[in-house]
Short mmCIF file of C-alpha atoms in Angstrom, two decimals:
data_model
loop_
_atom_site.label_atom_id
_atom_site.label_comp_id
_atom_site.label_asym_id
_atom_site.label_seq_id
_atom_site.Cartn_x
_atom_site.Cartn_y
_atom_site.Cartn_z
CA MET M 1 -50.17 -9.81 22.67
CA PHE M 2 -53.39 -7.54 21.21
CA PRO M 3 -54.47 -5.12 23.92
CA ASN M 4 -57.10 -6.66 26.07
CA SER M 5 -60.13 -4.24 24.86
CA ILE M 6 -59.51 -5.45 21.78
CA LEU M 7 -59.92 -9.34 22.20
CA GLY M 8 -63.36 -8.98 24.56
CA ARG M 9 -60.93 -8.57 27.97
CA PRO M 10 -60.99 -5.89 30.32
CA PRO M 11 -59.16 -2.15 29.20
CA PHE M 12 -55.37 -1.63 30.46
CA THR M 13 -55.55 1.66 32.64
CA PRO M 14 -53.26 3.80 31.62
CA ASN M 15 -50.80 5.11 34.09
CA HIS M 16 -48.00 4.32 33.08
CA GLN M 17 -44.48 6.00 31.08
CA GLN M 18 -44.22 5.23 27.83
CA HIS M 19 -39.75 6.12 27.01
CA ASN M 20 -38.65 7.92 23.97
CA ASN M 21 -36.84 4.85 22.71
CA PHE M 22 -34.30 6.37 19.70
CA PHE M 23 -32.02 7.26 22.49
CA THR M 24 -32.69 3.80 24.19
CA LEU M 25 -30.76 0.35 23.11
CA SER M 26 -30.35 -2.34 25.08
CA PRO M 27 -26.71 -3.53 25.09
CA SER M 28 -28.00 -7.02 25.61
CA LEU M 29 -30.32 -8.24 22.61
CA TYR M 30 -27.39 -9.23 20.69
CA SER M 31 -24.29 -11.80 20.94
CA ARG M 32 -21.66 -9.46 18.71
CA GLN M 33 -21.10 -6.69 21.74
CA GLN M 34 -18.36 -4.78 20.14
CA LEU M 35 -20.13 -3.68 17.16
CA ILE M 36 -23.45 -2.57 19.27
CA ASP M 37 -20.31 -0.31 21.86
CA ALA M 38 -19.36 0.37 19.03
CA GLN M 39 -22.26 2.78 18.37
CA PHE M 40 -22.76 4.18 21.69
CA ASN M 41 -19.32 4.65 23.04
CA PHE M 42 -19.59 8.49 22.08
CA GLN M 43 -21.40 11.00 23.68
CA ASN M 44 -18.54 12.44 25.59
CA THR M 45 -16.31 13.01 21.28
CA ASP M 46 -15.98 16.29 20.02
CA LEU M 47 -18.13 16.23 17.21
CA SER M 48 -17.21 20.01 15.30
CA ARG M 49 -14.24 19.31 13.66
CA ALA M 50 -14.51 19.43 10.54
CA VAL M 51 -12.30 17.77 6.76
CA SER M 52 -11.01 19.37 3.83
CA LEU M 53 -10.27 17.28 0.97
CA GLN M 54 -6.46 15.15 0.92
CA GLN M 55 -5.48 13.76 -1.65
CA LEU M 56 -4.38 10.61 -1.07
CA THR M 57 -1.15 7.96 -1.58
CA TYR M 58 -1.33 3.83 -1.72
CA GLY M 59 2.72 3.20 -1.27
CA ASN M 60 4.85 4.52 -4.00
CA VAL M 61 2.21 5.57 -6.29
CA SER M 62 1.72 9.30 -6.94
CA PRO M 63 -1.07 10.67 -5.73
CA VAL M 64 -4.91 10.27 -7.46
CA GLN M 65 -5.70 13.42 -9.22
CA THR M 66 -9.11 14.59 -8.79
CA SER M 67 -10.99 16.27 -11.52
CA THR M 68 -13.47 19.26 -12.02
CA SER M 69 -15.51 17.16 -14.98
CA PRO M 70 -18.13 15.31 -12.81
CA LEU M 71 -17.16 12.56 -14.56
CA PHE M 72 -13.39 11.19 -14.94
CA ARG M 73 -11.84 8.35 -15.34
CA GLY M 74 -9.75 5.94 -12.21
CA ARG M 75 -6.18 4.77 -12.90
CA LYS M 76 -5.70 2.16 -13.95
CA ARG M 77 -3.30 -0.48 -11.42
CA LEU M 78 0.57 -1.34 -12.00
CA ASN M 79 1.52 -4.59 -12.39
CA ASP M 80 3.99 -4.19 -9.40
CA GLU M 81 0.33 -3.37 -7.74
CA LYS M 82 -0.97 -6.87 -8.46
CA ASN M 83 -0.27 -8.78 -5.63
CA LEU M 84 -0.37 -6.42 -2.31
CA PRO M 85 -2.25 -8.11 0.83
CA LEU M 86 -5.59 -7.73 1.39
CA ASP M 87 -5.05 -7.75 4.95
CA GLY M 88 -5.86 -4.22 5.42
CA LYS M 89 -9.17 -4.67 4.43
CA ARG M 90 -11.39 -5.22 7.25
CA GLN M 91 -14.15 -7.92 6.14
CA ARG M 92 -17.10 -7.90 8.64
CA PHE M 93 -19.70 -10.28 6.17
CA HIS M 94 -17.93 -13.95 5.76
CA SER M 95 -19.11 -14.45 2.18
CA PRO M 96 -18.29 -16.88 0.42
CA HIS M 97 -17.56 -15.15 -2.66
CA GLN M 98 -14.28 -13.86 -3.11
CA GLU M 99 -14.38 -10.73 -5.77
CA PRO M 100 -12.22 -8.18 -5.48
CA THR M 101 -14.14 -5.59 -3.36
CA ILE M 102 -13.99 -1.56 -5.61
CA VAL M 103 -12.34 1.52 -4.19
CA ASN M 104 -13.22 4.84 -4.60
CA HIS M 105 -10.50 6.76 -4.44
CA ILE M 106 -11.42 10.35 -4.62
CA VAL M 107 -13.78 10.46 -1.25
CA PRO M 108 -11.13 10.64 1.24
CA LEU M 109 -10.26 9.21 4.85
CA SER M 110 -8.98 9.86 7.78
CA GLY M 111 -5.23 9.22 7.42
CA GLU M 112 -5.03 6.49 10.65
CA ARG M 113 -7.65 5.13 9.11
CA ARG M 114 -6.33 4.81 5.17
CA TYR M 115 -6.21 2.15 3.72
CA SER M 116 -2.17 0.43 2.37
CA MET M 117 -3.55 -0.85 -0.77
CA PRO M 118 -4.77 0.29 -4.12
CA PRO M 119 -7.72 -0.07 -6.22
CA LEU M 120 -7.94 -3.66 -7.02
CA PHE M 121 -9.33 -3.22 -10.53
CA HIS M 122 -10.59 -0.30 -12.05
CA THR M 123 -13.31 2.19 -13.28
CA HIS M 124 -15.06 4.04 -16.06
CA TYR M 125 -16.91 6.65 -13.71
CA VAL M 126 -16.09 7.67 -10.82
CA PRO M 127 -18.08 10.49 -8.80
CA ASP M 128 -16.22 13.68 -8.56
CA ILE M 129 -15.75 14.77 -4.84
CA VAL M 130 -15.15 18.15 -4.63
CA ARG M 131 -15.89 17.91 -0.89
CA GLY M 132 -15.57 15.17 1.85
CA VAL M 133 -18.18 14.44 4.49
CA PRO M 134 -17.27 15.69 8.18
CA PRO M 135 -14.78 13.35 9.23
CA PHE M 136 -16.14 9.55 9.99
CA ARG M 137 -18.23 10.56 14.07
CA GLU M 138 -21.00 8.17 14.83
CA ILE M 139 -24.40 10.03 15.79
CA PRO M 140 -24.59 9.29 19.82
CA PHE M 141 -27.79 8.45 21.02
CA LEU M 142 -28.98 11.17 23.84
CA GLU M 143 -30.23 10.50 27.57
CA PRO M 144 -34.56 9.45 27.03
CA ARG M 145 -37.04 12.00 27.51
CA GLU M 146 -40.02 10.36 29.56
CA ILE M 147 -43.04 10.86 28.16
CA THR M 148 -46.71 9.82 29.96
CA LEU M 149 -49.53 8.60 27.50
CA PRO M 150 -52.71 10.67 27.30
CA GLU M 151 -55.77 10.34 29.41
CA ALA M 152 -58.35 8.49 27.76
CA LYS M 153 -61.50 8.73 28.94
CA ASP M 154 -64.00 8.06 26.44
CA LYS M 155 -63.89 4.94 24.14
CA LEU M 156 -62.70 6.21 20.88
CA SER M 157 -59.51 7.81 22.80
CA GLN M 158 -58.71 3.38 24.86
CA GLN M 159 -58.86 2.40 21.25
CA ILE M 160 -56.35 4.98 19.92
CA LEU M 161 -54.51 4.17 22.40
CA GLU M 162 -54.21 0.70 22.38
CA LEU M 163 -54.02 0.43 19.01
CA PHE M 164 -50.59 2.73 19.64
CA GLU M 165 -49.59 0.38 22.63
CA ALA M 166 -49.74 -2.48 20.67
CA CYS M 167 -48.82 -1.39 17.41
CA GLN M 168 -45.58 1.34 17.89
CA GLN M 169 -41.98 0.44 17.32
CA GLN M 170 -40.21 -1.41 19.54
CA VAL M 171 -36.47 -1.18 21.20
CA SER M 172 -36.03 -4.01 19.66
CA ASP M 173 -37.15 -3.05 16.28
CA LEU M 174 -34.78 -0.41 16.12
CA LYS M 175 -32.22 -2.04 17.11
CA LYS M 176 -31.98 -4.66 14.64
CA LYS M 177 -32.31 -1.96 12.12
CA GLU M 178 -28.94 0.03 14.21
CA LEU M 179 -27.18 -2.94 13.97
CA CYS M 180 -27.82 -3.22 9.96
CA ARG M 181 -26.87 -0.25 9.48
CA THR M 182 -24.22 -0.22 11.74
CA GLU M 183 -23.16 -2.87 9.44
CA LEU M 184 -23.64 -2.14 6.24
CA GLN M 185 -21.83 1.70 6.53
CA ARG M 186 -18.85 -0.82 7.92
CA GLU M 187 -19.15 -2.68 3.87
CA ILE M 188 -20.07 0.29 2.03
CA GLN M 189 -17.11 2.48 3.68
CA LEU M 190 -14.42 -0.54 2.15
CA ILE M 191 -15.58 0.81 -1.70
CA PHE M 192 -16.46 4.89 -0.99
CA PRO M 193 -14.29 4.97 2.65
CA GLN M 194 -15.50 8.46 3.62
CA SER M 195 -19.37 7.33 2.52
CA ARG M 196 -21.66 7.90 5.65
CA LEU M 197 -24.93 5.68 5.90
CA PHE M 198 -27.71 7.25 7.84
CA LEU M 199 -31.02 5.50 9.50
CA VAL M 200 -33.86 8.36 8.56
CA GLY M 201 -36.93 8.30 7.94
CA SER M 202 -40.72 6.21 10.27
CA SER M 203 -37.42 3.63 11.88
CA LEU M 204 -35.63 7.34 13.61
CA ASN M 205 -38.43 10.38 13.62
CA GLY M 206 -41.29 8.88 16.04
CA PHE M 207 -43.63 7.68 13.98
CA GLY M 208 -42.51 3.68 13.39
CA THR M 209 -44.40 1.19 13.75
CA ARG M 210 -43.77 -2.45 14.26
CA SER M 211 -43.82 -3.07 10.31
CA SER M 212 -41.66 -0.25 9.39
CA ASP M 213 -39.48 -1.03 6.89
CA GLY M 214 -35.69 0.07 7.04
CA ASP M 215 -34.83 3.37 4.94
CA LEU M 216 -30.96 4.58 4.75
CA CYS M 217 -29.34 7.11 3.22
CA LEU M 218 -25.24 7.36 2.56
CA VAL M 219 -24.13 10.28 2.07
CA VAL M 220 -20.37 10.66 0.34
CA LYS M 221 -20.34 14.24 -0.25
CA GLU M 222 -22.34 17.57 1.17
CA GLU M 223 -22.98 18.47 -1.85
CA PRO M 224 -26.25 17.74 -4.38
CA VAL M 225 -25.28 14.82 -5.88
CA ASN M 226 -26.62 13.88 -9.91
CA GLN M 227 -28.75 11.16 -9.89
CA LYS M 228 -29.07 10.37 -12.51
CA THR M 229 -25.62 10.21 -13.34
CA GLU M 230 -23.34 9.82 -10.00
CA ALA M 231 -26.31 8.47 -7.42
CA ARG M 232 -26.85 5.35 -10.10
CA HIS M 233 -23.63 4.69 -10.63
CA ILE M 234 -22.76 4.84 -6.68
CA LEU M 235 -25.51 2.14 -5.78
CA THR M 236 -24.38 0.12 -9.31
CA LEU M 237 -21.07 -0.41 -6.74
CA VAL M 238 -23.13 -1.02 -3.37
CA HIS M 239 -25.60 -3.26 -5.54
CA LYS M 240 -23.22 -5.48 -6.83
CA HIS M 241 -20.96 -5.45 -3.61
CA PHE M 242 -24.23 -6.87 -1.69
CA CYS M 243 -24.71 -9.80 -4.79
CA THR M 244 -21.22 -11.25 -5.15
CA ARG M 245 -20.28 -10.00 -1.43
CA LEU M 246 -23.18 -9.71 1.41
CA SER M 247 -25.53 -12.78 -0.85
CA GLY M 248 -25.40 -14.73 2.71
CA TYR M 249 -26.58 -11.81 4.54
CA ILE M 250 -28.81 -9.58 1.72
CA GLU M 251 -31.75 -11.00 0.19
CA ARG M 252 -33.41 -9.37 -2.53
CA PRO M 253 -31.22 -6.29 -3.43
CA GLN M 254 -33.11 -4.34 -6.67
CA LEU M 255 -31.51 -2.08 -8.20
CA ILE M 256 -34.35 0.70 -8.55
CA ARG M 257 -33.55 2.95 -11.64
CA ALA M 258 -35.99 5.83 -10.36
CA LYS M 259 -36.29 9.66 -10.17
CA VAL M 260 -33.85 9.42 -7.26
CA PRO M 261 -32.82 5.84 -6.95
CA ILE M 262 -32.80 3.24 -4.27
CA VAL M 263 -31.96 -0.14 -3.71
CA LYS M 264 -34.15 -2.12 -1.75
CA PHE M 265 -33.15 -5.48 0.13
CA ARG M 266 -33.84 -7.21 3.04
CA ASP M 267 -31.30 -8.14 5.53
CA LYS M 268 -31.80 -12.48 6.50
CA VAL M 269 -30.63 -11.11 10.16
CA SER M 270 -33.57 -8.93 11.37
CA CYS M 271 -36.03 -9.49 8.44
CA VAL M 272 -35.89 -5.91 7.71
CA GLU M 273 -36.92 -4.49 4.54
CA PHE M 274 -34.28 -1.42 3.24
CA ASP M 275 -34.92 1.22 0.60
CA LEU M 276 -30.73 2.77 0.87
CA ASN M 277 -30.56 5.99 -1.59
CA VAL M 278 -27.68 8.87 -1.84
CA ASN M 279 -27.38 11.67 -0.22
CA ASN M 280 -31.29 12.24 -0.16
CA ILE M 281 -29.57 14.63 3.03
CA VAL M 282 -32.95 16.61 3.43
CA GLY M 283 -34.10 13.47 4.45
CA ILE M 284 -31.98 13.32 7.23
CA ARG M 285 -32.13 16.52 8.68
CA ASN M 286 -36.99 15.69 7.85
CA THR M 287 -36.22 13.23 10.44
CA PHE M 288 -34.86 15.52 12.80
CA LEU M 289 -37.82 17.52 12.26
CA LEU M 290 -39.85 14.86 12.86
CA ARG M 291 -38.63 13.10 15.73
CA THR M 292 -39.20 16.57 17.64
CA TYR M 293 -42.34 17.11 16.71
CA ALA M 294 -43.50 13.50 18.00
CA TYR M 295 -42.19 14.24 21.41
CA LEU M 296 -42.92 17.15 21.86
CA GLU M 297 -46.49 16.84 22.25
CA ASN M 298 -47.76 13.81 23.81
CA ARG M 299 -50.73 13.05 21.81
CA VAL M 300 -48.70 13.41 18.27
CA ARG M 301 -47.47 10.23 18.60
CA PRO M 302 -50.56 8.74 19.41
CA LEU M 303 -52.62 10.17 16.55
CA VAL M 304 -50.16 9.71 14.27
CA LEU M 305 -49.75 6.09 13.87
CA VAL M 306 -53.85 5.77 13.95
CA ILE M 307 -54.02 7.99 10.52
CA LYS M 308 -51.45 6.39 8.63
CA LYS M 309 -52.83 2.55 10.11
CA TRP M 310 -56.33 4.67 8.63
CA ALA M 311 -54.71 4.97 4.72
CA SER M 312 -53.46 2.22 4.69
CA HIS M 313 -56.85 0.00 5.47
CA HIS M 314 -58.16 2.19 2.94
CA GLU M 315 -54.94 1.96 -0.21
CA ILE M 316 -54.69 5.82 0.21
CA ASN M 317 -50.94 5.91 1.80
CA ASP M 318 -48.86 4.39 -1.93
CA ALA M 319 -46.59 7.03 -3.36
CA SER M 320 -45.94 4.50 -5.42
CA ARG M 321 -49.40 3.94 -6.16
CA GLY M 322 -50.42 7.97 -7.52
CA THR M 323 -51.13 8.23 -3.27
CA LEU M 324 -50.05 9.61 -0.57
CA SER M 325 -46.76 9.18 1.41
CA SER M 326 -45.76 8.64 4.56
CA TYR M 327 -43.84 11.38 4.38
CA SER M 328 -46.47 13.93 3.47
CA LEU M 329 -49.58 12.49 5.84
CA VAL M 330 -47.37 13.20 8.82
CA LEU M 331 -47.58 16.48 7.53
CA MET M 332 -50.93 16.53 7.14
CA VAL M 333 -51.22 15.71 10.76
CA LEU M 334 -48.70 18.30 12.11
CA HIS M 335 -50.07 21.07 9.67
CA TYR M 336 -53.74 20.20 10.94
CA LEU M 337 -52.39 20.64 15.04
CA GLN M 338 -51.27 23.47 14.29
CA THR M 339 -54.33 25.63 12.80
CA LEU M 340 -56.57 24.35 15.16
CA PRO M 341 -58.10 27.55 17.31
CA GLU M 342 -56.26 26.55 20.44
CA PRO M 343 -53.05 25.33 18.63
CA ILE M 344 -51.03 21.91 19.84
CA LEU M 345 -48.00 22.53 18.25
CA PRO M 346 -45.95 25.33 17.49
CA SER M 347 -43.58 25.99 14.59
CA ILE M 348 -40.26 25.06 15.86
CA GLN M 349 -38.40 26.32 12.26
CA LYS M 350 -39.49 29.14 13.49
CA ILE M 351 -39.15 29.36 17.24
CA TYR M 352 -35.94 27.27 17.59
CA PRO M 353 -34.30 29.10 13.42
CA GLU M 354 -30.82 28.12 14.60
CA SER M 355 -31.72 24.34 15.82
CA PHE M 356 -32.50 23.62 11.90
CA SER M 357 -31.05 25.92 9.88
CA PRO M 358 -30.35 23.99 6.35
CA ALA M 359 -26.69 24.89 6.86
CA ILE M 360 -25.91 22.88 10.39
CA GLN M 361 -23.35 19.78 9.07
CA LEU M 362 -25.30 17.25 9.86
CA HIS M 363 -23.06 15.31 12.38
CA LEU M 364 -24.46 17.77 14.59
CA VAL M 365 -28.31 17.50 12.92
CA HIS M 366 -29.43 15.17 15.55
CA GLN M 367 -28.63 17.36 18.40
CA ALA M 368 -31.44 19.69 17.52
CA PRO M 369 -34.42 17.45 19.06
CA CYS M 370 -32.53 17.95 22.27
CA ASN M 371 -32.03 22.07 22.00
CA VAL M 372 -36.31 21.96 21.88
CA PRO M 373 -38.81 21.49 26.01
CA PRO M 374 -42.21 20.01 25.36
CA TYR M 375 -45.13 22.76 24.37
CA LEU M 376 -47.30 23.00 26.81
CA SER M 377 -50.35 24.24 25.09
CA LYS M 378 -54.44 25.14 26.25
CA ASN M 379 -56.06 22.21 23.85
CA GLU M 380 -57.68 19.76 26.01
CA SER M 381 -58.61 18.33 22.96
CA ASN M 382 -58.65 13.99 23.26
CA LEU M 383 -57.56 11.76 20.65
CA GLY M 384 -60.38 11.07 19.46
CA ASP M 385 -62.14 14.31 18.56
CA LEU M 386 -58.61 15.09 16.74
CA LEU M 387 -59.02 12.50 14.82
CA LEU M 388 -62.84 13.19 14.43
CA GLY M 389 -61.06 17.15 13.76
CA PHE M 390 -58.90 15.39 11.07
CA LEU M 391 -60.89 14.10 8.78
CA LYS M 392 -63.19 17.15 8.84
CA TYR M 393 -61.20 19.15 7.98
CA TYR M 394 -59.53 17.38 4.79
CA ALA M 395 -62.88 16.59 3.71
CA THR M 396 -65.36 20.17 4.47
CA GLU M 397 -62.55 22.86 5.52
CA PHE M 398 -58.90 22.83 3.47
CA ASP M 399 -59.32 24.37 0.01
CA TRP M 400 -57.09 21.87 -2.07
CA ASN M 401 -57.56 24.08 -5.45
CA SER M 402 -55.74 27.42 -3.92
CA GLN M 403 -53.24 26.55 -0.59
CA MET M 404 -50.66 24.50 0.23
CA ILE M 405 -50.29 22.72 3.61
CA SER M 406 -47.26 25.14 4.84
CA VAL M 407 -45.32 22.66 8.27
CA ARG M 408 -42.24 25.72 8.23
CA GLU M 409 -45.59 28.45 8.33
CA ALA M 410 -47.81 26.57 10.58
CA LYS M 411 -51.12 27.15 8.51
CA ALA M 412 -52.36 27.04 4.76
CA ILE M 413 -50.72 28.97 2.38
CA PRO M 414 -51.55 29.76 -1.28
CA ARG M 415 -49.45 27.79 -3.86
CA PRO M 416 -46.72 29.52 -5.13
CA ASP M 417 -46.24 29.53 -9.44
CA GLY M 418 -43.60 26.79 -10.14
CA ILE M 419 -43.95 24.74 -12.71
CA GLU M 420 -43.58 22.04 -10.08
CA TRP M 421 -47.20 23.68 -7.99
CA ARG M 422 -48.98 23.70 -11.22
CA ASN M 423 -51.30 20.92 -11.08
CA LYS M 424 -51.11 18.72 -8.72
CA TYR M 425 -54.01 17.59 -6.63
CA ILE M 426 -52.49 17.71 -2.99
CA CYS M 427 -49.91 20.00 -2.33
CA VAL M 428 -47.60 19.23 1.06
CA GLU M 429 -44.48 22.11 1.78
CA GLU M 430 -41.58 20.40 2.14
CA PRO M 431 -40.05 22.48 4.90
CA PHE M 432 -36.33 22.66 4.01
CA ASP M 433 -35.56 22.20 0.40
CA GLY M 434 -40.00 23.72 -0.25
CA THR M 435 -40.64 20.82 -2.81
CA ASN M 436 -44.36 19.47 -2.79
CA THR M 437 -44.24 16.01 -1.17
CA ALA M 438 -47.70 15.02 -2.30
CA ARG M 439 -46.76 15.27 -6.35
CA ALA M 440 -47.33 11.55 -6.26
CA VAL M 441 -50.78 12.27 -7.32
CA HIS M 442 -50.98 13.46 -10.11
CA GLU M 443 -54.28 11.89 -11.34
CA LYS M 444 -58.27 12.75 -10.86
CA GLN M 445 -59.29 9.57 -9.92
CA LYS M 446 -56.67 8.73 -7.40
CA PHE M 447 -57.42 12.57 -5.22
CA ASP M 448 -61.00 11.85 -6.04
CA MET M 449 -60.47 8.74 -4.50
CA ILE M 450 -58.64 10.41 -0.75
CA LYS M 451 -61.23 12.75 -0.45
CA ASP M 452 -64.26 10.58 -0.67
CA GLN M 453 -62.30 8.07 1.70
CA PHE M 454 -61.34 11.17 3.90
CA LEU M 455 -65.56 12.48 4.14
CA LYS M 456 -67.24 8.51 4.43
CA SER M 457 -65.04 8.03 7.15
CA TRP M 458 -66.04 11.35 8.91
CA HIS M 459 -69.21 10.91 9.02
CA ARG M 460 -69.24 7.45 9.73
CA LEU M 461 -66.97 8.22 12.72
CA LYS M 462 -68.97 10.62 13.84
CA ASN M 463 -71.99 8.81 14.20
CA LYS M 464 -70.69 5.19 15.08
CA ARG M 465 -67.57 6.79 17.88
CA ASP M 466 -65.87 3.47 17.35
CA LEU M 467 -62.78 3.14 15.37
CA ASN M 468 -63.71 -0.31 13.38
CA SER M 469 -66.05 1.35 11.47
CA ILE M 470 -63.34 2.78 9.83
CA LEU M 471 -60.08 0.69 10.69
CA PRO M 472 -60.87 -2.72 11.80
CA LEU M 473 -58.30 -3.38 14.85
CA ARG M 474 -58.13 -6.92 14.58
CA THR M 475 -56.42 -6.59 11.02
CA ALA M 476 -54.91 -3.35 11.81
CA VAL M 477 -53.39 -5.03 15.37
CA LEU M 478 -52.03 -8.55 13.27
CA LYS M 479 -50.07 -5.77 10.78
CA ARG M 480 -48.37 -4.59 13.03
#
């Protein structure tokens, strides 16, 4: 339903409460209650235990030997193993296809859940996983934090709030993605038993919209994975599994052999598009860092959403086409809010280094947002003024030639001399690994287009004080 004022009806009164919906998933939406209950009943579970690599045995077969080289050959099954029953295999999707499942022996599974059957056919290449992922634990969903939206006393701020109300991701949207993640994790564990599947990106970081795709990260080990060899092979197995066993549930699976390879697919049940990568662990960490910023101050989420909608409308929000990724845009907004004369946001990595250390185990990173209280800023600027200030800052004040955007430092810092930063038009520091999140902007024509849009939009909005002058609201709401 469209907001009232966007459709010409009297505007609503913003005396309402917004809830932190990431941790609130109503259990009544789906009939497969057991799956959902299993997702949320681990709040009293000890998550601190780690697992050490164990040798696996299958019946009377000798233990699987690991190798210190990045590649090694799997063991062919013995003749007397061919007719082992498949009742140990837990199958969720009742696919009509019955092709056998590849089992990656090298990822250890805890003893009580270890499968008794051998690998069903020979694999010629299996990543050497020398250290297992911590024991499988579902990340508990914590109690919601109540968030009051800022007041809107002027037309422009009112328009921003109404757009946010109409387009922000709903609890039901998140629940669909989480259910798909839960079920896909069970399927993928038939191939990689000790792996874990994380929902990451805008779906969880607080900046999602109703139309946001789902981003999934498959973690098979905590060490880095060679994206050209190991990750591609792992995704090849996952892609084959999707095509042969899950064709009734997964639509259009594609293996994209990019610098960071992914499997793209559409879930037929939820109608959500997903991108699945392997071991992009920094994506898990920055998801919860951004989530902390999202709920640190009540103006952050509405401002980020309207800027993402604006950038998308003007075709400067697509890294695959040489413009800005949504992640870079969010970091640019956070940086702007950190560098105001009276900052609206601090650097939480500086204030709470222990909560956002890269050394924290993955199954504990979700706790970080709970350790950070809301930030009380003395800056009382309304949403309209902040949007204008954001456009002006990047149109006229920020020095693109010599400065790098750093949310970690809460300021603009000099560009590094490394090769990754040379001949780059926009430099945005990734808060954990220090890489350039805006490296996709490598053509001067695209860079000029981005700068030009900042400048034109700033002038238009300054003169009109109407969001429609830079972003048609009806179109934005229809796209959600």
